Amino acid sequence: MEKTIKYRMLSSFLTCAFLCAICLLGVLSKDVMILIPFLYAGINFVSYIFWMKTEMAFPFYFHIGMTYLILSNTESLSVYEWLILWCGITVIIVVTFLLIGVKKHESFGKDSAINMIIKKYKTSIHNNQLRIKRAAMHSIVLFIISWSEYLVHDYKGFWIMISAGAVMIGEDYGKIQTRGLRRIVGAFLGFAIGGVLLILGAGKIALISCYIIALIISCFAMPKKYILGSACIGLEAVSGNALAEGTLSSALIVERLIWTIVGAALAIGFCVICDKIIKNIYEDKSRDKIIARYDKK
C-alpha cells in the first residue's frame, strides 16, 4: 500500500484517539490501574485485525511509549493538564507524520488510504480465520499476563505487560521469537544508555530531551530496526518515570531491564505453549509475505 498523506493522517488520528481514551479513562475512573489490562488486551486484538485488513503500519509503538508517560503521571495530573498533554501530543504526531508524507509521497489520487482501506475490508473473513484465531489467542494470553503483573501493584508490572504486548503484536510464531530476543537485546542497549545518563547526572531538561528524541527515533526505527526501537522505548519508559519521581536512579534503570526481559520471555514462552496446544496456529504464509515486502524496500 502506498503511504500517502491521508494514510499518515489517519494513523496519527487513530493513535491520538487511543491516547485521548486513556486520558479520559484515567480522569473519570481515578483508578486507571484496573482498566489497563482490559485496554491492552483489546488494543492487541484491534491492532492485529487492523494490520491484517489494511496492512497499514499502525503506530503501535508510539502509543506504547506515550502510555508510559501517561501512566507514570496518572495521580498527579488534573483534568486541565490531561487535556493540555493530549493536545500537545496530537499536534506533535500529526505535524510529524504530515512532514514525512509531504517529503516522501506525492500520490493523492485513487490509491489514497481511504480507498485502500475500503478495498481491504471487503475481503472475506473466511480467508483470514487462522490469523483471527491467532489474534484472539494472543489477546487472551496478554490478558493473563496483564492480571498476573497487576499483583505487582506498580509500574514494574506495566513494564512486563507492555513488553509482552509489543512482542506478541506480531504475525507468526517465528517472528515472535525473533522479536522477543531482539527486544531483550534492545533492553540491554537502553540500559547502557540509561546508565550513561545516570553517570552524567541528567536533570529534568535532559530527561525531557531524551524522552522526545527516543520517541521520534522509535517511530522511525520500528519495525525494521527492532533492537534500536526497543532501546528507545526503554528510554522513554525510564525518562517518563524519572520525571514523575523527580530523579533518575540506578534502581529504576535496573528494574526496567529486568521486567522488560521478563515480559518478552513470557510472550515467547506462552506462544510456544499455545503452538503445542493448538496445532497449525502459526502455519501460514504471512511471515514470507512480510519478509518479501521488506526486501523490496
GROMACS .gro file of C-alpha atoms in nm:
model
  297
    1MET     CA    1   0.000   0.000   0.000
    2GLU     CA    2   0.127   0.342  -0.087
    3LYS     CA    3   0.181   0.560   0.218
    4THR     CA    4   0.010   0.885   0.126
    5ILE     CA    5  -0.054   1.187   0.344
    6LYS     CA    6  -0.408   1.062   0.407
    7TYR     CA    7  -0.264   0.737   0.534
    8ARG     CA    8  -0.027   0.921   0.765
    9MET     CA    9  -0.302   1.144   0.897
   10LEU     CA   10  -0.537   0.853   0.957
   11SER     CA   11  -0.274   0.661   1.150
   12SER     CA   12  -0.194   0.973   1.350
   13PHE     CA   13  -0.553   1.043   1.445
   14LEU     CA   14  -0.612   0.680   1.540
   15THR     CA   15  -0.316   0.700   1.774
   16CYS     CA   16  -0.438   1.028   1.920
   17ALA     CA   17  -0.785   0.881   1.972
   18PHE     CA   18  -0.630   0.598   2.173
   19LEU     CA   19  -0.432   0.843   2.384
   20CYS     CA   20  -0.741   1.054   2.442
   21ALA     CA   21  -0.934   0.746   2.557
   22ILE     CA   22  -0.659   0.658   2.805
   23CYS     CA   23  -0.654   1.013   2.938
   24LEU     CA   24  -1.031   1.029   2.984
   25LEU     CA   25  -1.046   0.688   3.150
   26GLY     CA   26  -0.770   0.790   3.387
   27VAL     CA   27  -0.952   1.110   3.480
   28LEU     CA   28  -1.300   0.962   3.512
   29SER     CA   29  -1.219   0.634   3.685
   30LYS     CA   30  -0.948   0.771   3.917
   31ASP     CA   31  -0.810   0.417   3.914
   32VAL     CA   32  -0.668   0.359   3.568
   33MET     CA   33  -0.462   0.066   3.702
   34ILE     CA   34  -0.769  -0.158   3.698
   35LEU     CA   35  -0.860  -0.065   3.341
   36ILE     CA   36  -0.520  -0.114   3.180
   37PRO     CA   37  -0.527  -0.497   3.150
   38PHE     CA   38  -0.860  -0.479   2.966
   39LEU     CA   39  -0.740  -0.194   2.747
   40TYR     CA   40  -0.423  -0.370   2.637
   41ALA     CA   41  -0.596  -0.698   2.564
   42GLY     CA   42  -0.841  -0.506   2.345
   43ILE     CA   43  -0.573  -0.293   2.182
   44ASN     CA   44  -0.370  -0.602   2.098
   45PHE     CA   45  -0.667  -0.761   1.923
   46VAL     CA   46  -0.780  -0.446   1.742
   47SER     CA   47  -0.429  -0.359   1.624
   48TYR     CA   48  -0.379  -0.711   1.496
   49ILE     CA   49  -0.704  -0.714   1.298
   50PHE     CA   50  -0.639  -0.362   1.171
   51TRP     CA   51  -0.297  -0.465   1.040
   52MET     CA   52  -0.441  -0.782   0.888
   53LYS     CA   53  -0.710  -0.596   0.695
   54THR     CA   54  -0.525  -0.287   0.581
   55GLU     CA   55  -0.153  -0.372   0.606
   56MET     CA   56  -0.109  -0.021   0.741
   57ALA     CA   57   0.179   0.032   0.979
   58PHE     CA   58  -0.039   0.130   1.271
   59PRO     CA   59   0.194   0.323   1.504
   60PHE     CA   60   0.157   0.074   1.788
   61TYR     CA   61   0.496   0.151   1.934
   62PHE     CA   62   0.421   0.522   1.955
   63HIS     CA   63   0.120   0.479   2.177
   64ILE     CA   64   0.309   0.231   2.393
   65GLY     CA   65   0.575   0.493   2.455
   66MET     CA   66   0.324   0.768   2.529
   67THR     CA   67   0.132   0.540   2.764
   68TYR     CA   68   0.446   0.508   2.976
   69LEU     CA   69   0.440   0.882   3.034
   70ILE     CA   70   0.065   0.887   3.100
   71LEU     CA   71   0.077   0.600   3.348
   72SER     CA   72   0.365   0.748   3.541
   73ASN     CA   73   0.167   1.069   3.596
   74THR     CA   74  -0.181   0.925   3.649
   75GLU     CA   75  -0.231   1.057   4.001
   76SER     CA   76  -0.057   1.392   3.965
   77LEU     CA   77  -0.231   1.544   3.661
   78SER     CA   78  -0.551   1.747   3.676
   79VAL     CA   79  -0.818   1.730   3.405
   80TYR     CA   80  -0.682   2.053   3.256
   81GLU     CA   81  -0.329   1.910   3.247
   82TRP     CA   82  -0.458   1.589   3.083
   83LEU     CA   83  -0.617   1.796   2.805
   84ILE     CA   84  -0.304   2.005   2.756
   85LEU     CA   85  -0.092   1.689   2.738
   86TRP     CA   86  -0.320   1.526   2.483
   87CYS     CA   87  -0.343   1.839   2.266
   88GLY     CA   88   0.035   1.870   2.264
   89ILE     CA   89   0.079   1.505   2.168
   90THR     CA   90  -0.181   1.542   1.893
   91VAL     CA   91  -0.008   1.841   1.738
   92ILE     CA   92   0.336   1.680   1.750
   93ILE     CA   93   0.238   1.348   1.596
   94VAL     CA   94   0.013   1.492   1.323
   95VAL     CA   95   0.270   1.751   1.215
   96THR     CA   96   0.547   1.490   1.218
   97PHE     CA   97   0.358   1.243   1.002
   98LEU     CA   98   0.244   1.518   0.767
   99LEU     CA   99   0.601   1.630   0.713
  100ILE     CA  100   0.707   1.273   0.645
  101GLY     CA  101   0.422   1.234   0.397
  102VAL     CA  102   0.500   1.557   0.212
  103LYS     CA  103   0.865   1.466   0.183
  104LYS     CA  104   0.829   1.110   0.060
  105HIS     CA  105   0.493   1.076  -0.113
  106GLU     CA  106   0.318   1.261  -0.392
  107SER     CA  107   0.013   1.048  -0.473
  108PHE     CA  108  -0.327   1.182  -0.372
  109GLY     CA  109  -0.545   1.003  -0.627
  110LYS     CA  110  -0.731   0.673  -0.646
  111ASP     CA  111  -0.467   0.494  -0.438
  112SER     CA  112  -0.538   0.703  -0.131
  113ALA     CA  113  -0.553   0.537   0.208
  114ILE     CA  114  -0.931   0.566   0.239
  115ASN     CA  115  -0.991   0.375  -0.084
  116MET     CA  116  -0.734   0.113   0.009
  117ILE     CA  117  -0.896   0.061   0.348
  118ILE     CA  118  -1.238   0.012   0.189
  119LYS     CA  119  -1.095  -0.245  -0.051
  120LYS     CA  120  -0.913  -0.432   0.223
  121TYR     CA  121  -1.220  -0.451   0.445
  122LYS     CA  122  -1.419  -0.605   0.161
  123THR     CA  123  -1.202  -0.916   0.169
  124SER     CA  124  -1.357  -1.228   0.314
  125ILE     CA  125  -1.317  -1.306   0.684
  126HIS     CA  126  -1.311  -1.670   0.585
  127ASN     CA  127  -0.972  -1.625   0.420
  128ASN     CA  128  -0.824  -1.491   0.743
  129GLN     CA  129  -0.970  -1.725   1.003
  130LEU     CA  130  -0.631  -1.853   1.113
  131ARG     CA  131  -0.497  -1.506   1.178
  132ILE     CA  132  -0.812  -1.403   1.362
  133LYS     CA  133  -0.781  -1.709   1.587
  134ARG     CA  134  -0.418  -1.622   1.648
  135ALA     CA  135  -0.508  -1.264   1.736
  136ALA     CA  136  -0.774  -1.384   1.979
  137MET     CA  137  -0.530  -1.628   2.137
  138HIS     CA  138  -0.268  -1.355   2.178
  139SER     CA  139  -0.526  -1.128   2.340
  140ILE     CA  140  -0.619  -1.397   2.592
  141VAL     CA  141  -0.253  -1.461   2.674
  142LEU     CA  142  -0.188  -1.090   2.711
  143PHE     CA  143  -0.488  -1.061   2.940
  144ILE     CA  144  -0.348  -1.340   3.161
  145ILE     CA  145  -0.009  -1.168   3.173
  146SER     CA  146  -0.180  -0.838   3.249
  147TRP     CA  147  -0.358  -0.969   3.554
  148SER     CA  148  -0.058  -1.165   3.677
  149GLU     CA  149   0.155  -0.850   3.666
  150TYR     CA  150  -0.125  -0.649   3.828
  151LEU     CA  151  -0.036  -0.827   4.151
  152VAL     CA  152   0.291  -0.634   4.149
  153HIS     CA  153   0.091  -0.311   4.204
  154ASP     CA  154   0.332  -0.063   4.049
  155TYR     CA  155   0.496   0.037   3.724
  156LYS     CA  156   0.715  -0.275   3.714
  157GLY     CA  157   0.402  -0.470   3.632
  158PHE     CA  158   0.317  -0.245   3.341
  159TRP     CA  159   0.663  -0.299   3.201
  160ILE     CA  160   0.603  -0.674   3.196
  161MET     CA  161   0.269  -0.632   3.022
  162ILE     CA  162   0.378  -0.376   2.764
  163SER     CA  163   0.693  -0.571   2.679
  164ALA     CA  164   0.489  -0.888   2.624
  165GLY     CA  165   0.227  -0.699   2.422
  166ALA     CA  166   0.487  -0.543   2.192
  167VAL     CA  167   0.638  -0.884   2.121
  168MET     CA  168   0.303  -1.054   2.063
  169ILE     CA  169   0.163  -0.797   1.825
  170GLY     CA  170   0.348  -0.988   1.555
  171GLU     CA  171   0.234  -1.203   1.268
  172ASP     CA  172   0.353  -1.553   1.345
  173TYR     CA  173   0.544  -1.775   1.583
  174GLY     CA  174   0.890  -1.744   1.428
  175LYS     CA  175   0.856  -1.367   1.408
  176ILE     CA  176   0.756  -1.351   1.774
  177GLN     CA  177   1.063  -1.547   1.878
  178THR     CA  178   1.290  -1.318   1.678
  179ARG     CA  179   1.124  -1.003   1.805
  180GLY     CA  180   1.133  -1.126   2.165
  181LEU     CA  181   1.507  -1.189   2.150
  182ARG     CA  182   1.569  -0.854   1.982
  183ARG     CA  183   1.362  -0.681   2.247
  184ILE     CA  184   1.583  -0.831   2.515
  185VAL     CA  185   1.896  -0.711   2.332
  186GLY     CA  186   1.734  -0.368   2.295
  187ALA     CA  187   1.664  -0.365   2.668
  188PHE     CA  188   2.036  -0.408   2.738
  189LEU     CA  189   2.117  -0.128   2.493
  190GLY     CA  190   1.865   0.100   2.662
  191PHE     CA  191   2.012   0.000   2.998
  192ALA     CA  192   2.358   0.107   2.882
  193ILE     CA  193   2.234   0.446   2.757
  194GLY     CA  194   2.035   0.497   3.076
  195GLY     CA  195   2.349   0.422   3.274
  196VAL     CA  196   2.536   0.693   3.085
  197LEU     CA  197   2.259   0.943   3.166
  198LEU     CA  198   2.281   0.843   3.531
  199ILE     CA  199   2.659   0.887   3.542
  200LEU     CA  200   2.630   1.228   3.376
  201GLY     CA  201   2.369   1.331   3.631
  202ALA     CA  202   2.091   1.406   3.379
  203GLY     CA  203   1.847   1.670   3.503
  204LYS     CA  204   1.488   1.746   3.412
  205ILE     CA  205   1.568   1.919   3.082
  206ALA     CA  206   1.799   1.636   2.976
  207LEU     CA  207   1.534   1.375   3.062
  208ILE     CA  208   1.265   1.558   2.864
  209SER     CA  209   1.502   1.589   2.567
  210CYS     CA  210   1.593   1.221   2.593
  211TYR     CA  211   1.227   1.126   2.602
  212ILE     CA  212   1.135   1.327   2.291
  213ILE     CA  213   1.439   1.211   2.092
  214ALA     CA  214   1.380   0.847   2.187
  215LEU     CA  215   1.013   0.874   2.091
  216ILE     CA  216   1.093   1.013   1.745
  217ILE     CA  217   1.368   0.757   1.679
  218SER     CA  218   1.144   0.468   1.785
  219CYS     CA  219   0.878   0.579   1.535
  220PHE     CA  220   1.131   0.565   1.253
  221ALA     CA  221   1.315   0.254   1.371
  222MET     CA  222   1.017   0.024   1.420
  223PRO     CA  223   0.972  -0.242   1.300
  224LYS     CA  224   1.275  -0.290   1.073
  225LYS     CA  225   1.537  -0.185   1.329
  226TYR     CA  226   1.371  -0.350   1.623
  227ILE     CA  227   1.669  -0.353   1.859
  228LEU     CA  228   1.719   0.023   1.826
  229GLY     CA  229   1.345   0.084   1.853
  230SER     CA  230   1.320  -0.133   2.163
  231ALA     CA  231   1.609   0.052   2.325
  232CYS     CA  232   1.440   0.386   2.255
  233ILE     CA  233   1.110   0.266   2.401
  234GLY     CA  234   1.302   0.164   2.712
  235LEU     CA  235   1.450   0.513   2.735
  236GLU     CA  236   1.101   0.660   2.701
  237ALA     CA  237   0.987   0.450   2.995
  238VAL     CA  238   1.285   0.535   3.213
  239SER     CA  239   1.273   0.906   3.129
  240GLY     CA  240   0.897   0.928   3.187
  241ASN     CA  241   0.914   0.756   3.524
  242ALA     CA  242   1.223   0.953   3.627
  243LEU     CA  243   1.036   1.276   3.551
  244ALA     CA  244   0.742   1.155   3.759
  245GLU     CA  245   0.963   1.053   4.051
  246GLY     CA  246   1.180   1.362   4.028
  247THR     CA  247   1.510   1.181   3.983
  248LEU     CA  248   1.684   0.917   3.774
  249SER     CA  249   1.808   0.626   3.985
  250SER     CA  250   2.004   0.309   3.922
  251ALA     CA  251   1.717   0.105   4.071
  252LEU     CA  252   1.479   0.243   3.808
  253ILE     CA  253   1.712   0.154   3.520
  254VAL     CA  254   1.780  -0.196   3.652
  255GLU     CA  255   1.411  -0.267   3.714
  256ARG     CA  256   1.326  -0.158   3.362
  257LEU     CA  257   1.584  -0.402   3.224
  258ILE     CA  258   1.468  -0.694   3.438
  259TRP     CA  259   1.095  -0.658   3.381
  260THR     CA  260   1.132  -0.597   3.007
  261ILE     CA  261   1.322  -0.925   2.980
  262VAL     CA  262   1.056  -1.100   3.189
  263GLY     CA  263   0.777  -0.966   2.965
  264ALA     CA  264   0.950  -1.073   2.643
  265ALA     CA  265   1.030  -1.416   2.787
  266LEU     CA  266   0.668  -1.467   2.896
  267ALA     CA  267   0.545  -1.379   2.548
  268ILE     CA  268   0.779  -1.628   2.384
  269GLY     CA  269   0.701  -1.896   2.641
  270PHE     CA  270   0.324  -1.864   2.615
  271CYS     CA  271   0.340  -1.871   2.235
  272VAL     CA  272   0.544  -2.191   2.246
  273ILE     CA  273   0.281  -2.345   2.474
  274CYS     CA  274  -0.005  -2.229   2.251
  275ASP     CA  275   0.173  -2.369   1.948
  276LYS     CA  276   0.179  -2.709   2.118
  277ILE     CA  277  -0.185  -2.693   2.229
  278ILE     CA  278  -0.337  -2.550   1.909
  279LYS     CA  279  -0.182  -2.725   1.614
  280ASN     CA  280  -0.100  -2.528   1.299
  281ILE     CA  281  -0.193  -2.196   1.465
  282TYR     CA  282   0.121  -2.036   1.320
  283GLU     CA  283   0.144  -2.226   0.993
  284ASP     CA  284   0.055  -1.981   0.716
  285LYS     CA  285   0.246  -1.770   0.466
  286SER     CA  286   0.221  -1.437   0.647
  287ARG     CA  287   0.585  -1.436   0.750
  288ASP     CA  288   0.706  -1.499   0.393
  289LYS     CA  289   0.490  -1.214   0.262
  290ILE     CA  290   0.622  -0.975   0.524
  291ILE     CA  291   0.984  -1.063   0.457
  292ALA     CA  292   0.929  -1.026   0.083
  293ARG     CA  293   0.768  -0.685   0.128
  294TYR     CA  294   1.058  -0.563   0.341
  295ASP     CA  295   1.316  -0.698   0.099
  296LYS     CA  296   1.164  -0.497  -0.186
  297LYS     CA  297   1.209  -0.177   0.010
   0.00000   0.00000   0.00000
